[in-house]
C-alpha atoms as an extended CHARMM CRD file, in Angstrom:
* protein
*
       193  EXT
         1         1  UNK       CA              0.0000000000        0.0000000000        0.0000000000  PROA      1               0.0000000000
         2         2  UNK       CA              1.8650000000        3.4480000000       -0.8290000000  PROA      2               0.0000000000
         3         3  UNK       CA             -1.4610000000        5.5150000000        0.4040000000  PROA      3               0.0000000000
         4         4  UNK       CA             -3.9620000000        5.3820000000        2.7810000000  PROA      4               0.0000000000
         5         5  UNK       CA             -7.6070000000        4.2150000000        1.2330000000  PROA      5               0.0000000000
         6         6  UNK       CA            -10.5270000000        6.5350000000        1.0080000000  PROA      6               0.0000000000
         7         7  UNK       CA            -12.6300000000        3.6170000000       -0.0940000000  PROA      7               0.0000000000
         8         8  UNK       CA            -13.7830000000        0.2100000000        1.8500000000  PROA      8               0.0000000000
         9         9  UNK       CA            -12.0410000000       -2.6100000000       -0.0470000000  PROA      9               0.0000000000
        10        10  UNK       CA            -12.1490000000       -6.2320000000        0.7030000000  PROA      10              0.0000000000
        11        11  UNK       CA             -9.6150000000       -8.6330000000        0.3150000000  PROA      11              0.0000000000
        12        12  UNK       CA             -9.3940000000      -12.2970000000       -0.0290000000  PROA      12              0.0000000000
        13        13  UNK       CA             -6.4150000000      -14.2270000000        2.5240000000  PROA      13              0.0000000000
        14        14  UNK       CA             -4.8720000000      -17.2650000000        2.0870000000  PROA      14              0.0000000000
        15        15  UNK       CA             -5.1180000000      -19.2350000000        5.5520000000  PROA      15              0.0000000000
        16        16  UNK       CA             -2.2230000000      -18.9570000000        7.7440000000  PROA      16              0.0000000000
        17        17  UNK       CA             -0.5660000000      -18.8360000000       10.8280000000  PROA      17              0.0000000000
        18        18  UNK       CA             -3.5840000000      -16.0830000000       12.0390000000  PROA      18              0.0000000000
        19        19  UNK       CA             -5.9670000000      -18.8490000000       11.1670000000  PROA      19              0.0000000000
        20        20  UNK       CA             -4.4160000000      -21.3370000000       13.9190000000  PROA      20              0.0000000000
        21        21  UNK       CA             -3.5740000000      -18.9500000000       16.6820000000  PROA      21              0.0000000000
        22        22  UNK       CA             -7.1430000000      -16.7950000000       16.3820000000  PROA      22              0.0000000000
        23        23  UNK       CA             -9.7790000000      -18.9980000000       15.8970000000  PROA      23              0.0000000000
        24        24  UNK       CA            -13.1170000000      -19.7000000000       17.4540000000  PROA      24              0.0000000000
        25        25  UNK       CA            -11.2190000000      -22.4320000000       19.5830000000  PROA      25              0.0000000000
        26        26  UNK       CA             -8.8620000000      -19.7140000000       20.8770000000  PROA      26              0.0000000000
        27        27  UNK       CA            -11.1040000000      -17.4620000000       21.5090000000  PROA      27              0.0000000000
        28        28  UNK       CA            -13.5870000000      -19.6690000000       23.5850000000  PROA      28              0.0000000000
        29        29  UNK       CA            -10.4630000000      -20.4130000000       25.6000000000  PROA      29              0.0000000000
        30        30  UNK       CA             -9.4940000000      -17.0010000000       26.5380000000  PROA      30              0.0000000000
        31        31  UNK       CA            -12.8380000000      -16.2720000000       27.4560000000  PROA      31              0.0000000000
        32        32  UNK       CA            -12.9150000000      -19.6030000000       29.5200000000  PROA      32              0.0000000000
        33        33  UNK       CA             -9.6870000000      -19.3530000000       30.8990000000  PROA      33              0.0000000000
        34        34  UNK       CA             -9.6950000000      -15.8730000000       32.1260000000  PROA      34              0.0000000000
        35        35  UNK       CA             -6.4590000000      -14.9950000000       30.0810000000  PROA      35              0.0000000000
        36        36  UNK       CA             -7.5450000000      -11.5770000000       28.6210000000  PROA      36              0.0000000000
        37        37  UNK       CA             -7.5920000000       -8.9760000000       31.7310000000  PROA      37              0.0000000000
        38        38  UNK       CA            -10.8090000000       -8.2760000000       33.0830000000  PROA      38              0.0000000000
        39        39  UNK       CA            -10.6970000000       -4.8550000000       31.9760000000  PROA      39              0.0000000000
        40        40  UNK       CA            -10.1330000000       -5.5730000000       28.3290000000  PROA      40              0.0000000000
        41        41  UNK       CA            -13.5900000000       -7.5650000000       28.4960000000  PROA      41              0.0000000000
        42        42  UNK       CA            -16.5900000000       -5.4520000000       27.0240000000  PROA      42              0.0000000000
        43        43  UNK       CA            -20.1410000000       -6.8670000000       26.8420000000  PROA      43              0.0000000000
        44        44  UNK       CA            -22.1940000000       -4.9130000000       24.3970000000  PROA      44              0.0000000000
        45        45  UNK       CA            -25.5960000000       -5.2320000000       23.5790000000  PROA      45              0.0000000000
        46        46  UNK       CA            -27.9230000000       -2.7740000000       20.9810000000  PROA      46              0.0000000000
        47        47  UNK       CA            -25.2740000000       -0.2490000000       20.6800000000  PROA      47              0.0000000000
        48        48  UNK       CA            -24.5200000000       -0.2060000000       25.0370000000  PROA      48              0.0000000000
        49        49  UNK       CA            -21.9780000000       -1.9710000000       26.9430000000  PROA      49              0.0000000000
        50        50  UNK       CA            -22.9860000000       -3.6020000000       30.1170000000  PROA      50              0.0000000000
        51        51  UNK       CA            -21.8560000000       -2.5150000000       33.5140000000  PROA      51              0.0000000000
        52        52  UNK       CA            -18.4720000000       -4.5340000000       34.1580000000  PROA      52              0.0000000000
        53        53  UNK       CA            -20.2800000000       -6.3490000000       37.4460000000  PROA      53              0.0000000000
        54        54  UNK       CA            -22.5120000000       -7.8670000000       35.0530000000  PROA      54              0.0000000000
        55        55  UNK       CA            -20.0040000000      -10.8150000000       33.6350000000  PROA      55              0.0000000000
        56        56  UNK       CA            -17.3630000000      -10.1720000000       36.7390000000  PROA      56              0.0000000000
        57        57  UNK       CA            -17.1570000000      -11.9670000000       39.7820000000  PROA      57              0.0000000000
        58        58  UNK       CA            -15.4300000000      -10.4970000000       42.7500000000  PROA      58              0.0000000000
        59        59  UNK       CA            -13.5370000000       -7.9870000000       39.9900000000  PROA      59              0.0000000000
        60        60  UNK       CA            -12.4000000000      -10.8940000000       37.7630000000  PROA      60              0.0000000000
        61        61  UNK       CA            -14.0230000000      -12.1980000000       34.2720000000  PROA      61              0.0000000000
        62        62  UNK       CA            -16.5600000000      -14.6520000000       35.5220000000  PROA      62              0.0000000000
        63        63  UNK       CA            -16.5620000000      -17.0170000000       32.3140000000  PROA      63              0.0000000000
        64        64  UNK       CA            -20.0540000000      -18.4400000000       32.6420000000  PROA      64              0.0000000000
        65        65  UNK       CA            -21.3330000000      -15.2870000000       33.6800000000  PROA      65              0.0000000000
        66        66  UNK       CA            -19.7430000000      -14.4540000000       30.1050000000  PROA      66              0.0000000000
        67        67  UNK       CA            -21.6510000000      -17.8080000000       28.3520000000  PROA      67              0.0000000000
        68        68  UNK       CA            -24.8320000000      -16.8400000000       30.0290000000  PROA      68              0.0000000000
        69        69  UNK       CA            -24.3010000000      -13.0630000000       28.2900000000  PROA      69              0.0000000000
        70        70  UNK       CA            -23.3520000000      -14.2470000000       24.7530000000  PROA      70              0.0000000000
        71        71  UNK       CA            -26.0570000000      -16.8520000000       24.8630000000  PROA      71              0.0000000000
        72        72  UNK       CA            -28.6210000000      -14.2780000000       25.5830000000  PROA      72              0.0000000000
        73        73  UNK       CA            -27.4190000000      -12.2460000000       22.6610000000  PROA      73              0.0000000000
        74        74  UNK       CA            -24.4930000000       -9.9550000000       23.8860000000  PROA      74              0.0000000000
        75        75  UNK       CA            -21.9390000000       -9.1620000000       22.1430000000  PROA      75              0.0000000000
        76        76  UNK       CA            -18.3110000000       -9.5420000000       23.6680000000  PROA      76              0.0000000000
        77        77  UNK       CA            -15.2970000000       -7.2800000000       22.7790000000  PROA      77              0.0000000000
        78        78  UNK       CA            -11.7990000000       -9.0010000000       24.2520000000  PROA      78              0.0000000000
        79        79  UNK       CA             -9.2460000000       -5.8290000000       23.8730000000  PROA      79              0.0000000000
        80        80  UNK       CA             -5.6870000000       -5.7000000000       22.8680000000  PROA      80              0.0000000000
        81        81  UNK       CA             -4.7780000000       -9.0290000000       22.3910000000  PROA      81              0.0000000000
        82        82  UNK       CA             -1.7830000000       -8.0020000000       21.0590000000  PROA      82              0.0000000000
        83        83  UNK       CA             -0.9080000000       -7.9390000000       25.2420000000  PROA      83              0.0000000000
        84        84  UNK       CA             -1.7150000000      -11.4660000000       25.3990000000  PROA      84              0.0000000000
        85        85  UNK       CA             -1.4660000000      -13.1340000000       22.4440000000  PROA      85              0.0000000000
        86        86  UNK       CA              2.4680000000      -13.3940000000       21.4380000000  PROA      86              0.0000000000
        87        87  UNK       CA              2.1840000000      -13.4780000000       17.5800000000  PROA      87              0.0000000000
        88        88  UNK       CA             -0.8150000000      -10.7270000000       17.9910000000  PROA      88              0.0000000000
        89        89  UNK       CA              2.0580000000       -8.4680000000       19.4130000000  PROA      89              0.0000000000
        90        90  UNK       CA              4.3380000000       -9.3310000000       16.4520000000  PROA      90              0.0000000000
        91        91  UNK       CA              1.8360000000       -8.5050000000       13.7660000000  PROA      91              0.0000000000
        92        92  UNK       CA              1.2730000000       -5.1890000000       15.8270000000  PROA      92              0.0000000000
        93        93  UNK       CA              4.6680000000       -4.3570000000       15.9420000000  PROA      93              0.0000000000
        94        94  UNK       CA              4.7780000000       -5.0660000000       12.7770000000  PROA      94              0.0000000000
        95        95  UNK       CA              1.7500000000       -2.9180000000       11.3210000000  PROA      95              0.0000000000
        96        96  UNK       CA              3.8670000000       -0.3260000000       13.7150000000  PROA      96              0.0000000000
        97        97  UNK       CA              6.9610000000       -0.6750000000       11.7440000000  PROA      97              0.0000000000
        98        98  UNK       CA              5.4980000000       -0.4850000000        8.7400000000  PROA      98              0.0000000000
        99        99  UNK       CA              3.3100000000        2.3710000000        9.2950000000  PROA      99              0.0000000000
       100       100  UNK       CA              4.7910000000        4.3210000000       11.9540000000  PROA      100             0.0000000000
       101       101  UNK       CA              1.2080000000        4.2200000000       13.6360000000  PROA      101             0.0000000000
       102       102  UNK       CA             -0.0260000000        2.6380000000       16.7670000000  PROA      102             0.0000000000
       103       103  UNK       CA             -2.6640000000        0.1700000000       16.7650000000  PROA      103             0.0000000000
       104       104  UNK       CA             -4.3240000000       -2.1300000000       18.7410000000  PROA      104             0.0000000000
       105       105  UNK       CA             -6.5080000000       -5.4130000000       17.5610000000  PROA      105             0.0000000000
       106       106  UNK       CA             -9.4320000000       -6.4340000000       19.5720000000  PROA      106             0.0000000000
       107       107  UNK       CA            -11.9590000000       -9.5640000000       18.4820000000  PROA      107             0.0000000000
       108       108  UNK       CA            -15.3390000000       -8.8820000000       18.5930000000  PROA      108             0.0000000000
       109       109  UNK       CA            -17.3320000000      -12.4570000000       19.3190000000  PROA      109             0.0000000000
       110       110  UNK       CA            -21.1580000000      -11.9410000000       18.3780000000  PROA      110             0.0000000000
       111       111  UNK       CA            -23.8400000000      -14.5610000000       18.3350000000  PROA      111             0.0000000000
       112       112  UNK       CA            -25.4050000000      -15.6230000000       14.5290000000  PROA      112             0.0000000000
       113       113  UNK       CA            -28.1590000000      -13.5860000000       13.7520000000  PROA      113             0.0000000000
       114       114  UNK       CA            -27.5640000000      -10.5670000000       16.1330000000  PROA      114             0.0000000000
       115       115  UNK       CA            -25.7640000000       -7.0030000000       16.4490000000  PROA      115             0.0000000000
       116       116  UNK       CA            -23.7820000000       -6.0260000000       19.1080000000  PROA      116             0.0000000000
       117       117  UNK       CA            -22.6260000000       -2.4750000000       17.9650000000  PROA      117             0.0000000000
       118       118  UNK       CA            -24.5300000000        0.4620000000       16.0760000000  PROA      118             0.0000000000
       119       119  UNK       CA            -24.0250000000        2.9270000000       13.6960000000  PROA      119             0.0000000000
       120       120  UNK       CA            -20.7630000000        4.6220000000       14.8430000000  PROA      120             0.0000000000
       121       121  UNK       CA            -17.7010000000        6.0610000000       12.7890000000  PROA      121             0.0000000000
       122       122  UNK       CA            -13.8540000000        5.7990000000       14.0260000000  PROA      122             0.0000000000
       123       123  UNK       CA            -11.5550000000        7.8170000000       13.6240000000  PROA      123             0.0000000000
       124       124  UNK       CA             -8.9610000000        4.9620000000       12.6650000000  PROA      124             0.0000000000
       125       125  UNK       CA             -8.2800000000        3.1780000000        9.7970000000  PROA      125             0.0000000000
       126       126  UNK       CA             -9.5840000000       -0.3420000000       10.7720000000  PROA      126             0.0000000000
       127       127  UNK       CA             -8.4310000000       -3.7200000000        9.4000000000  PROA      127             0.0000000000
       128       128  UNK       CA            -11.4810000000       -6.2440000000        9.9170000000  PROA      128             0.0000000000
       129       129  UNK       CA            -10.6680000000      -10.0070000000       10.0260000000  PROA      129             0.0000000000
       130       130  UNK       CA            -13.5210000000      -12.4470000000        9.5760000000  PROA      130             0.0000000000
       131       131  UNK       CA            -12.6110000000      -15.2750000000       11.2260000000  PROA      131             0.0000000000
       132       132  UNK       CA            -15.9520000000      -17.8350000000       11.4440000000  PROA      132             0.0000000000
       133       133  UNK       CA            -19.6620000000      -16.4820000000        9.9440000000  PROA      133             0.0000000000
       134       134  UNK       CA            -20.6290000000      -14.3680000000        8.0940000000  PROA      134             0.0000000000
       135       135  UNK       CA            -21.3000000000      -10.6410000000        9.3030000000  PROA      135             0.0000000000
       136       136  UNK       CA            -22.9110000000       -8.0660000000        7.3450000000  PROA      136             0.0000000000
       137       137  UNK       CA            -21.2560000000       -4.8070000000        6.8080000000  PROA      137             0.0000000000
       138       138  UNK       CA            -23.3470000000       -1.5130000000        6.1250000000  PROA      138             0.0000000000
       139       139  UNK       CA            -21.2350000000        1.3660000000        5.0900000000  PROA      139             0.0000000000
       140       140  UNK       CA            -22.4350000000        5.0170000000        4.7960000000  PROA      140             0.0000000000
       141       141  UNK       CA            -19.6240000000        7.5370000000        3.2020000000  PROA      141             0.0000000000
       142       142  UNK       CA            -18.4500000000        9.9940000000        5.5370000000  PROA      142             0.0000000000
       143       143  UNK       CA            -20.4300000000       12.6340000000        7.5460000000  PROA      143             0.0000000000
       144       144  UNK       CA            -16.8230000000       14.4020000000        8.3790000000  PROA      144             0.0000000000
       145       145  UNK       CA            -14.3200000000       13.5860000000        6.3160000000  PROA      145             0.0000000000
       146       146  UNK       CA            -10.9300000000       12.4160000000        8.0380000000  PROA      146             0.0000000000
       147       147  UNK       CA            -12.5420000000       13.1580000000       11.1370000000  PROA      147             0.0000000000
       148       148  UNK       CA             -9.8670000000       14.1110000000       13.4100000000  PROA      148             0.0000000000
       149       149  UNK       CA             -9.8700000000       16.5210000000       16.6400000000  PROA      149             0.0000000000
       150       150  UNK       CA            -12.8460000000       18.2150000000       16.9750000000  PROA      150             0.0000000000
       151       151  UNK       CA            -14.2220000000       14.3510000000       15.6640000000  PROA      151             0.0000000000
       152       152  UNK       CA            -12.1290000000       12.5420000000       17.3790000000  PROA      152             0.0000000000
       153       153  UNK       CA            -14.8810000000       10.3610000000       19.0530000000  PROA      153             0.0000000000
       154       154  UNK       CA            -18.3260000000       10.1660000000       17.2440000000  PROA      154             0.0000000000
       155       155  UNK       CA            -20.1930000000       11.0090000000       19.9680000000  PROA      155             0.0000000000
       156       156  UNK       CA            -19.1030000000       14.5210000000       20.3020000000  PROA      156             0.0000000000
       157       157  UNK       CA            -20.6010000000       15.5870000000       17.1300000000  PROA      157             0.0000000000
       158       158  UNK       CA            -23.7010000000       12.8940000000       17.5660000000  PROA      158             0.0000000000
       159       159  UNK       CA            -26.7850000000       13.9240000000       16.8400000000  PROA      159             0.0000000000
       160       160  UNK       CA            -29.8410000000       11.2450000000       17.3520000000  PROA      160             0.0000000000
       161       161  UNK       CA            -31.0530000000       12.5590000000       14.0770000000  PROA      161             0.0000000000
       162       162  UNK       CA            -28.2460000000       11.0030000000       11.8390000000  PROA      162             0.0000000000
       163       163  UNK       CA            -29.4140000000        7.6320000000       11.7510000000  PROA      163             0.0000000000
       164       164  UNK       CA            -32.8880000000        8.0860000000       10.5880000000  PROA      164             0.0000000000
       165       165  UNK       CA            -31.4560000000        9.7610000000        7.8480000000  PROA      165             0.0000000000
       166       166  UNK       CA            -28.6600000000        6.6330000000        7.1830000000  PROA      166             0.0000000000
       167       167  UNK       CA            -31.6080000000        4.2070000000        7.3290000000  PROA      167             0.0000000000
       168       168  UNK       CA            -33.8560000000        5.9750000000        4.8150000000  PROA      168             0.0000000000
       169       169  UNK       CA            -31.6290000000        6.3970000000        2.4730000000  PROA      169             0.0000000000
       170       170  UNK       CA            -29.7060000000        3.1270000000        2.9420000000  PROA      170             0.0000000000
       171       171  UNK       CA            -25.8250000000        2.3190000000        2.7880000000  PROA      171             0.0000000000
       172       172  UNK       CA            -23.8910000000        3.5090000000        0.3020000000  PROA      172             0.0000000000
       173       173  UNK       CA            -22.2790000000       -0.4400000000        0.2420000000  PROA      173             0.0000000000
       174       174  UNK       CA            -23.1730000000       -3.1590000000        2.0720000000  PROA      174             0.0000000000
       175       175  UNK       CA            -20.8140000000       -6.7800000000        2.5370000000  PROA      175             0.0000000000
       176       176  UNK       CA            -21.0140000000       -9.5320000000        3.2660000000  PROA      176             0.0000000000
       177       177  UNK       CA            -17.6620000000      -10.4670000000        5.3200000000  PROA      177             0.0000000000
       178       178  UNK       CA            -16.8460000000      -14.0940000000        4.6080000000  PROA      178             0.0000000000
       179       179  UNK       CA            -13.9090000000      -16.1210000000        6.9060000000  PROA      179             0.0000000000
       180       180  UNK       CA            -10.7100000000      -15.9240000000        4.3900000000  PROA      180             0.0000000000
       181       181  UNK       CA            -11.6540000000      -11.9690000000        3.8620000000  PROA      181             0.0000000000
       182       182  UNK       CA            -10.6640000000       -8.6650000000        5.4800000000  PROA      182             0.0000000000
       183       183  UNK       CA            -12.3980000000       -5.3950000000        5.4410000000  PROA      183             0.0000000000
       184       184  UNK       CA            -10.3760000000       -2.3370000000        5.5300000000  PROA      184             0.0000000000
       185       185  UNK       CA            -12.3520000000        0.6770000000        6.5520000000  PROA      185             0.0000000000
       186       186  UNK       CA            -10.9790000000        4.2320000000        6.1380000000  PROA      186             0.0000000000
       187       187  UNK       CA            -11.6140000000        6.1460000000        9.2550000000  PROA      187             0.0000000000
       188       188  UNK       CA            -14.8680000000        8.2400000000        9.1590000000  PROA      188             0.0000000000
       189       189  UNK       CA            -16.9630000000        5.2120000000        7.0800000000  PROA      189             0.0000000000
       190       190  UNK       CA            -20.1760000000        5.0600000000        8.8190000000  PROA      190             0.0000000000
       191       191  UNK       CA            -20.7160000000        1.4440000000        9.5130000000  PROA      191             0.0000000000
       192       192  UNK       CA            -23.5040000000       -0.5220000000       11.5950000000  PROA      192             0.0000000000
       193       193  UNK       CA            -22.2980000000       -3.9610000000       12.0440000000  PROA      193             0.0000000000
């Protein structure tokens, strides 16, 4: 890449070493396991994350108090891996390298046929794995283009009004993320995953 995107693409991977360390496997034992910190555990549901108490027992990640969330819907966000897992840290590092950016790379585990997040914006580039299902993708183009500073979280600028508008007059692109593809998302790109 010799410039940054101001377009979604998707891209088609060959299976690797990702596929064997990050996998639905791996993921149901760091949830089980209590691996990931308790603080880098998020449960979200329509758009809201959950008071921490809620899948924590006695401050720690209570991992059927987790089960009991996901199988009820919820979405859960494990953060930074790439502080637990060790080839996670090396592809950050690397991404660092080669970009001069920091990063971070956090899974997002949601149940078939549900939505954990809303329509939001970042104001990040983001690199989107699919690892098992399929998850639809609705993009909208920009409302602030390169949001930065005065954008620099989307719920600054927020009005309630803004997805009404999104809905009626549908995404601009829409995909269907398969396992074997990545999304790359300029920062700004309305999405509602």
């Amino acid at each position: 890449m010799t410039s940054w995107p101001d377009e979604p693409c998707v891209y088609e991977r060959e299976a690797g070493e990702l596929d064997r360390v990050i996998n639905p496997e791996s993921i149901d034992h760091y949830l089980e396991t209590g691996c990931v910190p308790a603080d880098e555990i998020a449960v979200v549901s329509n758009g809201a994350a959950l008071h921490p108490d809620r899948h924590r027992t006695a401050g720690r990640t209570d991992p059927v108090k987790l089960r009991n969330l996901y199988e009820d819907g919820h979405t859960i966000r494990l953060g930074n891996l790439q502080r637990v897992v060790p080839f996670l840290a090396d592809v950050s590092r690397g991404i660092q390298r080669e970009t001069g950016f920091s990063n971070y790379l956090h899974a997002f585990v949601t149940p078939p046929g549900r939505q954990g997040l809303r329509h939001h914006w970042d104001q990040q580039m983001a690199v989107i794995v699919q690892i098992s299902g399929i998850k639809r993708w609705q993009l909208w183009r920009p409302m602030f283009p390169s949001p930065m500073r005065a954008y620099q979280e989307s719920f600054r600028v927020w009005d309630p009004g803004f997805i009404p508008q999104w809905e009626a007059a549908g995404p601009d692109l829409e995909v269907d993320l398969r396992p074997g593809q990545s999304l790359l998302l300029p920062r700004g790109w309305v999405h509602n995953p």
